[in-house]
PDB file of C-alpha atoms in Angstrom:
ATOM      1  CA  UNK C   1     134.383   0.492 104.800  1.00  0.00           C
ATOM      2  CA  UNK C   2     132.398  -2.596 103.887  1.00  0.00           C
ATOM      3  CA  UNK C   3     134.191  -5.164 101.732  1.00  0.00           C
ATOM      4  CA  UNK C   4     132.693  -5.382  98.245  1.00  0.00           C
ATOM      5  CA  UNK C   5     133.570  -8.704  96.653  1.00  0.00           C
ATOM      6  CA  UNK C   6     131.528  -8.242  93.481  1.00  0.00           C
ATOM      7  CA  UNK C   7     133.164  -5.113  92.071  1.00  0.00           C
ATOM      8  CA  UNK C   8     134.104  -5.436  88.409  1.00  0.00           C
ATOM      9  CA  UNK C   9     137.465  -4.490  86.945  1.00  0.00           C
ATOM     10  CA  UNK C  10     135.916  -1.677  84.923  1.00  0.00           C
ATOM     11  CA  UNK C  11     134.026  -0.297  87.946  1.00  0.00           C
ATOM     12  CA  UNK C  12     137.147  -0.409  90.123  1.00  0.00           C
ATOM     13  CA  UNK C  13     139.182   1.351  87.422  1.00  0.00           C
ATOM     14  CA  UNK C  14     136.460   4.019  87.017  1.00  0.00           C
ATOM     15  CA  UNK C  15     136.259   4.655  90.767  1.00  0.00           C
ATOM     16  CA  UNK C  16     140.032   4.982  91.114  1.00  0.00           C
ATOM     17  CA  UNK C  17     140.439   7.231  88.083  1.00  0.00           C
ATOM     18  CA  UNK C  18     137.711   9.450  89.490  1.00  0.00           C
ATOM     19  CA  UNK C  19     139.478   9.623  92.858  1.00  0.00           C
ATOM     20  CA  UNK C  20     142.819  10.375  91.225  1.00  0.00           C
ATOM     21  CA  UNK C  21     141.286  13.086  89.047  1.00  0.00           C
ATOM     22  CA  UNK C  22     140.060  14.877  92.188  1.00  0.00           C
ATOM     23  CA  UNK C  23     143.268  14.782  94.257  1.00  0.00           C
ATOM     24  CA  UNK C  24     146.796  13.402  94.333  1.00  0.00           C
ATOM     25  CA  UNK C  25     147.063   9.814  95.544  1.00  0.00           C
ATOM     26  CA  UNK C  26     149.983   7.430  95.792  1.00  0.00           C
ATOM     27  CA  UNK C  27     150.105   3.894  94.460  1.00  0.00           C
ATOM     28  CA  UNK C  28     149.934   2.408  97.966  1.00  0.00           C
ATOM     29  CA  UNK C  29     146.606   4.143  98.641  1.00  0.00           C
ATOM     30  CA  UNK C  30     145.130   2.811  95.411  1.00  0.00           C
ATOM     31  CA  UNK C  31     146.425  -0.706  96.080  1.00  0.00           C
ATOM     32  CA  UNK C  32     144.830  -0.581  99.539  1.00  0.00           C
ATOM     33  CA  UNK C  33     141.483   0.412  98.023  1.00  0.00           C
ATOM     34  CA  UNK C  34     141.652  -2.473  95.581  1.00  0.00           C
ATOM     35  CA  UNK C  35     142.469  -4.918  98.383  1.00  0.00           C
ATOM     36  CA  UNK C  36     139.596  -3.609 100.506  1.00  0.00           C
ATOM     37  CA  UNK C  37     137.237  -4.041  97.581  1.00  0.00           C
ATOM     38  CA  UNK C  38     138.374  -7.658  97.258  1.00  0.00           C
ATOM     39  CA  UNK C  39     139.680  -7.266  93.709  1.00  0.00           C
ATOM     40  CA  UNK C  40     141.680 -10.228  92.398  1.00  0.00           C
ATOM     41  CA  UNK C  41     145.483  -9.707  92.420  1.00  0.00           C
ATOM     42  CA  UNK C  42     145.796 -10.137  88.655  1.00  0.00           C
ATOM     43  CA  UNK C  43     143.097  -7.515  88.103  1.00  0.00           C
ATOM     44  CA  UNK C  44     144.794  -5.251  90.680  1.00  0.00           C
ATOM     45  CA  UNK C  45     148.019  -5.435  88.680  1.00  0.00           C
ATOM     46  CA  UNK C  46     146.228  -4.491  85.434  1.00  0.00           C
ATOM     47  CA  UNK C  47     144.419  -1.573  87.063  1.00  0.00           C
ATOM     48  CA  UNK C  48     147.591  -0.292  88.728  1.00  0.00           C
ATOM     49  CA  UNK C  49     149.494  -0.538  85.437  1.00  0.00           C
ATOM     50  CA  UNK C  50     146.719   1.463  83.749  1.00  0.00           C
ATOM     51  CA  UNK C  51     146.725   4.156  86.475  1.00  0.00           C
ATOM     52  CA  UNK C  52     150.506   4.515  86.259  1.00  0.00           C
ATOM     53  CA  UNK C  53     150.676   4.432  82.437  1.00  0.00           C
ATOM     54  CA  UNK C  54     147.946   7.054  82.135  1.00  0.00           C
ATOM     55  CA  UNK C  55     149.646   9.141  84.861  1.00  0.00           C
ATOM     56  CA  UNK C  56     146.675   9.103  87.214  1.00  0.00           C
ATOM     57  CA  UNK C  57     149.156   8.176  89.923  1.00  0.00           C
ATOM     58  CA  UNK C  58     152.778   9.168  90.131  1.00  0.00           C
ATOM     59  CA  UNK C  59     154.541   8.663  93.460  1.00  0.00           C
ATOM     60  CA  UNK C  60     157.101  11.385  92.765  1.00  0.00           C
ATOM     61  CA  UNK C  61     154.398  13.933  91.917  1.00  0.00           C
ATOM     62  CA  UNK C  62     152.433  12.817  94.973  1.00  0.00           C
ATOM     63  CA  UNK C  63     155.532  13.230  97.164  1.00  0.00           C
ATOM     64  CA  UNK C  64     156.134  16.767  95.915  1.00  0.00           C
ATOM     65  CA  UNK C  65     152.540  17.757  96.692  1.00  0.00           C
ATOM     66  CA  UNK C  66     152.681  16.018 100.075  1.00  0.00           C
ATOM     67  CA  UNK C  67     155.895  17.791 101.077  1.00  0.00           C
ATOM     68  CA  UNK C  68     154.611  21.183  99.918  1.00  0.00           C
ATOM     69  CA  UNK C  69     151.315  20.790 101.805  1.00  0.00           C
ATOM     70  CA  UNK C  70     152.856  19.470 105.007  1.00  0.00           C
ATOM     71  CA  UNK C  71     155.416  22.283 105.166  1.00  0.00           C
ATOM     72  CA  UNK C  72     153.049  25.114 104.269  1.00  0.00           C
ATOM     73  CA  UNK C  73     149.856  24.042 106.006  1.00  0.00           C
ATOM     74  CA  UNK C  74     150.880  21.432 108.560  1.00  0.00           C
ATOM     75  CA  UNK C  75     154.089  23.238 109.582  1.00  0.00           C
ATOM     76  CA  UNK C  76     155.888  19.895 109.572  1.00  0.00           C
ATOM     77  CA  UNK C  77     159.636  19.371 109.505  1.00  0.00           C
ATOM     78  CA  UNK C  78     161.735  16.999 107.422  1.00  0.00           C
ATOM     79  CA  UNK C  79     161.627  14.012 109.808  1.00  0.00           C
ATOM     80  CA  UNK C  80     157.853  13.984 110.219  1.00  0.00           C
ATOM     81  CA  UNK C  81     157.357  14.318 106.453  1.00  0.00           C
ATOM     82  CA  UNK C  82     159.844  11.502 105.882  1.00  0.00           C
ATOM     83  CA  UNK C  83     157.920   9.318 108.295  1.00  0.00           C
ATOM     84  CA  UNK C  84     154.596  10.128 106.628  1.00  0.00           C
ATOM     85  CA  UNK C  85     155.930   9.207 103.196  1.00  0.00           C
ATOM     86  CA  UNK C  86     157.477   6.028 104.620  1.00  0.00           C
ATOM     87  CA  UNK C  87     154.012   5.035 105.857  1.00  0.00           C
ATOM     88  CA  UNK C  88     152.728   5.596 102.310  1.00  0.00           C
ATOM     89  CA  UNK C  89     155.416   3.168 101.033  1.00  0.00           C
ATOM     90  CA  UNK C  90     157.075   5.790  98.847  1.00  0.00           C
ATOM     91  CA  UNK C  91     160.520   4.742  97.598  1.00  0.00           C
ATOM     92  CA  UNK C  92     163.308   6.163  99.794  1.00  0.00           C
ATOM     93  CA  UNK C  93     165.184   7.514  96.766  1.00  0.00           C
ATOM     94  CA  UNK C  94     162.124   9.539  95.732  1.00  0.00           C
ATOM     95  CA  UNK C  95     161.654  10.817  99.289  1.00  0.00           C
ATOM     96  CA  UNK C  96     165.297  11.862  99.534  1.00  0.00           C
ATOM     97  CA  UNK C  97     165.215  13.625  96.179  1.00  0.00           C
ATOM     98  CA  UNK C  98     162.037  15.548  96.975  1.00  0.00           C
ATOM     99  CA  UNK C  99     163.146  16.542 100.484  1.00  0.00           C
ATOM    100  CA  UNK C 100     166.577  17.619  99.242  1.00  0.00           C
ATOM    101  CA  UNK C 101     164.853  20.142  96.981  1.00  0.00           C
ATOM    102  CA  UNK C 102     163.549  22.000 100.040  1.00  0.00           C
ATOM    103  CA  UNK C 103     166.235  24.308 101.359  1.00  0.00           C
ATOM    104  CA  UNK C 104     166.832  24.924 105.051  1.00  0.00           C
ATOM    105  CA  UNK C 105     165.734  28.544 104.733  1.00  0.00           C
ATOM    106  CA  UNK C 106     162.221  27.410 103.803  1.00  0.00           C
ATOM    107  CA  UNK C 107     162.095  25.284 106.946  1.00  0.00           C
ATOM    108  CA  UNK C 108     163.363  28.240 108.979  1.00  0.00           C
ATOM    109  CA  UNK C 109     160.644  30.502 107.555  1.00  0.00           C
ATOM    110  CA  UNK C 110     158.042  28.051 108.828  1.00  0.00           C
ATOM    111  CA  UNK C 111     159.801  27.194 112.097  1.00  0.00           C
ATOM    112  CA  UNK C 112     160.621  30.734 113.302  1.00  0.00           C
ATOM    113  CA  UNK C 113     156.993  31.802 113.912  1.00  0.00           C
ATOM    114  CA  UNK C 114     156.231  28.407 115.495  1.00  0.00           C
ATOM    115  CA  UNK C 115     159.159  28.728 117.907  1.00  0.00           C
ATOM    116  CA  UNK C 116     158.312  32.348 118.672  1.00  0.00           C
ATOM    117  CA  UNK C 117     154.674  31.536 119.452  1.00  0.00           C
ATOM    118  CA  UNK C 118     155.600  28.474 121.497  1.00  0.00           C
ATOM    119  CA  UNK C 119     158.252  30.439 123.419  1.00  0.00           C
ATOM    120  CA  UNK C 120     155.686  33.056 124.395  1.00  0.00           C
ATOM    121  CA  UNK C 121     153.065  30.471 125.353  1.00  0.00           C
ATOM    122  CA  UNK C 122     155.377  28.210 127.370  1.00  0.00           C
ATOM    123  CA  UNK C 123     155.498  28.589 131.132  1.00  0.00           C
ATOM    124  CA  UNK C 124     158.826  27.742 132.746  1.00  0.00           C
ATOM    125  CA  UNK C 125     160.956  28.668 135.755  1.00  0.00           C
ATOM    126  CA  UNK C 126     163.970  29.567 133.600  1.00  0.00           C
ATOM    127  CA  UNK C 127     164.909  30.303 130.012  1.00  0.00           C
ATOM    128  CA  UNK C 128     166.813  27.005 129.969  1.00  0.00           C
ATOM    129  CA  UNK C 129     163.675  25.049 130.898  1.00  0.00           C
ATOM    130  CA  UNK C 130     161.581  27.051 128.429  1.00  0.00           C
ATOM    131  CA  UNK C 131     164.158  26.439 125.707  1.00  0.00           C
ATOM    132  CA  UNK C 132     164.089  22.682 126.412  1.00  0.00           C
ATOM    133  CA  UNK C 133     160.284  22.649 126.118  1.00  0.00           C
ATOM    134  CA  UNK C 134     160.352  24.609 122.871  1.00  0.00           C
ATOM    135  CA  UNK C 135     163.022  22.305 121.422  1.00  0.00           C
ATOM    136  CA  UNK C 136     160.972  19.257 122.408  1.00  0.00           C
ATOM    137  CA  UNK C 137     157.926  20.781 120.705  1.00  0.00           C
ATOM    138  CA  UNK C 138     159.849  21.534 117.493  1.00  0.00           C
ATOM    139  CA  UNK C 139     161.330  18.024 117.477  1.00  0.00           C
ATOM    140  CA  UNK C 140     157.789  16.622 117.742  1.00  0.00           C
ATOM    141  CA  UNK C 141     156.865  18.639 114.631  1.00  0.00           C
ATOM    142  CA  UNK C 142     159.636  16.804 112.775  1.00  0.00           C
ATOM    143  CA  UNK C 143     162.346  19.443 112.690  1.00  0.00           C
ATOM    144  CA  UNK C 144     165.948  18.414 113.120  1.00  0.00           C
ATOM    145  CA  UNK C 145     167.922  19.632 116.092  1.00  0.00           C
ATOM    146  CA  UNK C 146     170.364  21.617 113.951  1.00  0.00           C
ATOM    147  CA  UNK C 147     167.556  23.621 112.301  1.00  0.00           C
ATOM    148  CA  UNK C 148     165.916  24.220 115.684  1.00  0.00           C
ATOM    149  CA  UNK C 149     169.188  25.458 117.199  1.00  0.00           C
ATOM    150  CA  UNK C 150     169.798  27.642 114.163  1.00  0.00           C
ATOM    151  CA  UNK C 151     166.351  29.177 114.616  1.00  0.00           C
ATOM    152  CA  UNK C 152     166.724  29.762 118.360  1.00  0.00           C
ATOM    153  CA  UNK C 153     170.347  30.915 118.200  1.00  0.00           C
ATOM    154  CA  UNK C 154     169.629  33.226 115.265  1.00  0.00           C
ATOM    155  CA  UNK C 155     166.774  34.988 117.035  1.00  0.00           C
ATOM    156  CA  UNK C 156     167.295  38.283 118.776  1.00  0.00           C
ATOM    157  CA  UNK C 157     166.348  38.428 122.442  1.00  0.00           C
ATOM    158  CA  UNK C 158     163.477  40.824 121.677  1.00  0.00           C
ATOM    159  CA  UNK C 159     162.006  38.221 119.257  1.00  0.00           C
ATOM    160  CA  UNK C 160     160.998  36.086 122.226  1.00  0.00           C
ATOM    161  CA  UNK C 161     159.947  38.833 124.627  1.00  0.00           C
ATOM    162  CA  UNK C 162     156.325  38.848 125.700  1.00  0.00           C
ATOM    163  CA  UNK C 163     154.234  41.440 124.006  1.00  0.00           C
ATOM    164  CA  UNK C 164     151.849  42.079 121.153  1.00  0.00           C
ATOM    165  CA  UNK C 165     154.178  44.057 118.910  1.00  0.00           C
ATOM    166  CA  UNK C 166     154.105  41.614 115.963  1.00  0.00           C
TER     167      UNK C 166
END
């Protein structure tokens, strides 16, 4: 995006409130926008204070929405979500609190179909090799090894058999 040095405080505040009214955003994203627009640091502080005071941005609310979306739609695990929120500069205490609210069963409900589909689609010479590939895949999605093992160990043999009997 082109740098816009002549943006007024009121215009910047209006643009950001409009963005925040359309979707959840974190404070880091809004600060980045202000920096890209070349807004003076003192003005940035006033605008950020306004956005926070008026509850246009709330990092805890943003984190809850982020976690919910990434689990349900992105099929992400705890570690990948943690990393994404870290990149958004969300406070670690907020991240921990929000992630602790998600129980392991919810992760298992998302992970089981992923593992099942990956198991069926993975070509390997042995079940051991196939299992290693599936574990590597699940780890890349951000799931912890203990949840992955729980999912694989808890599955019946017929859950992973080839076939279209879903």
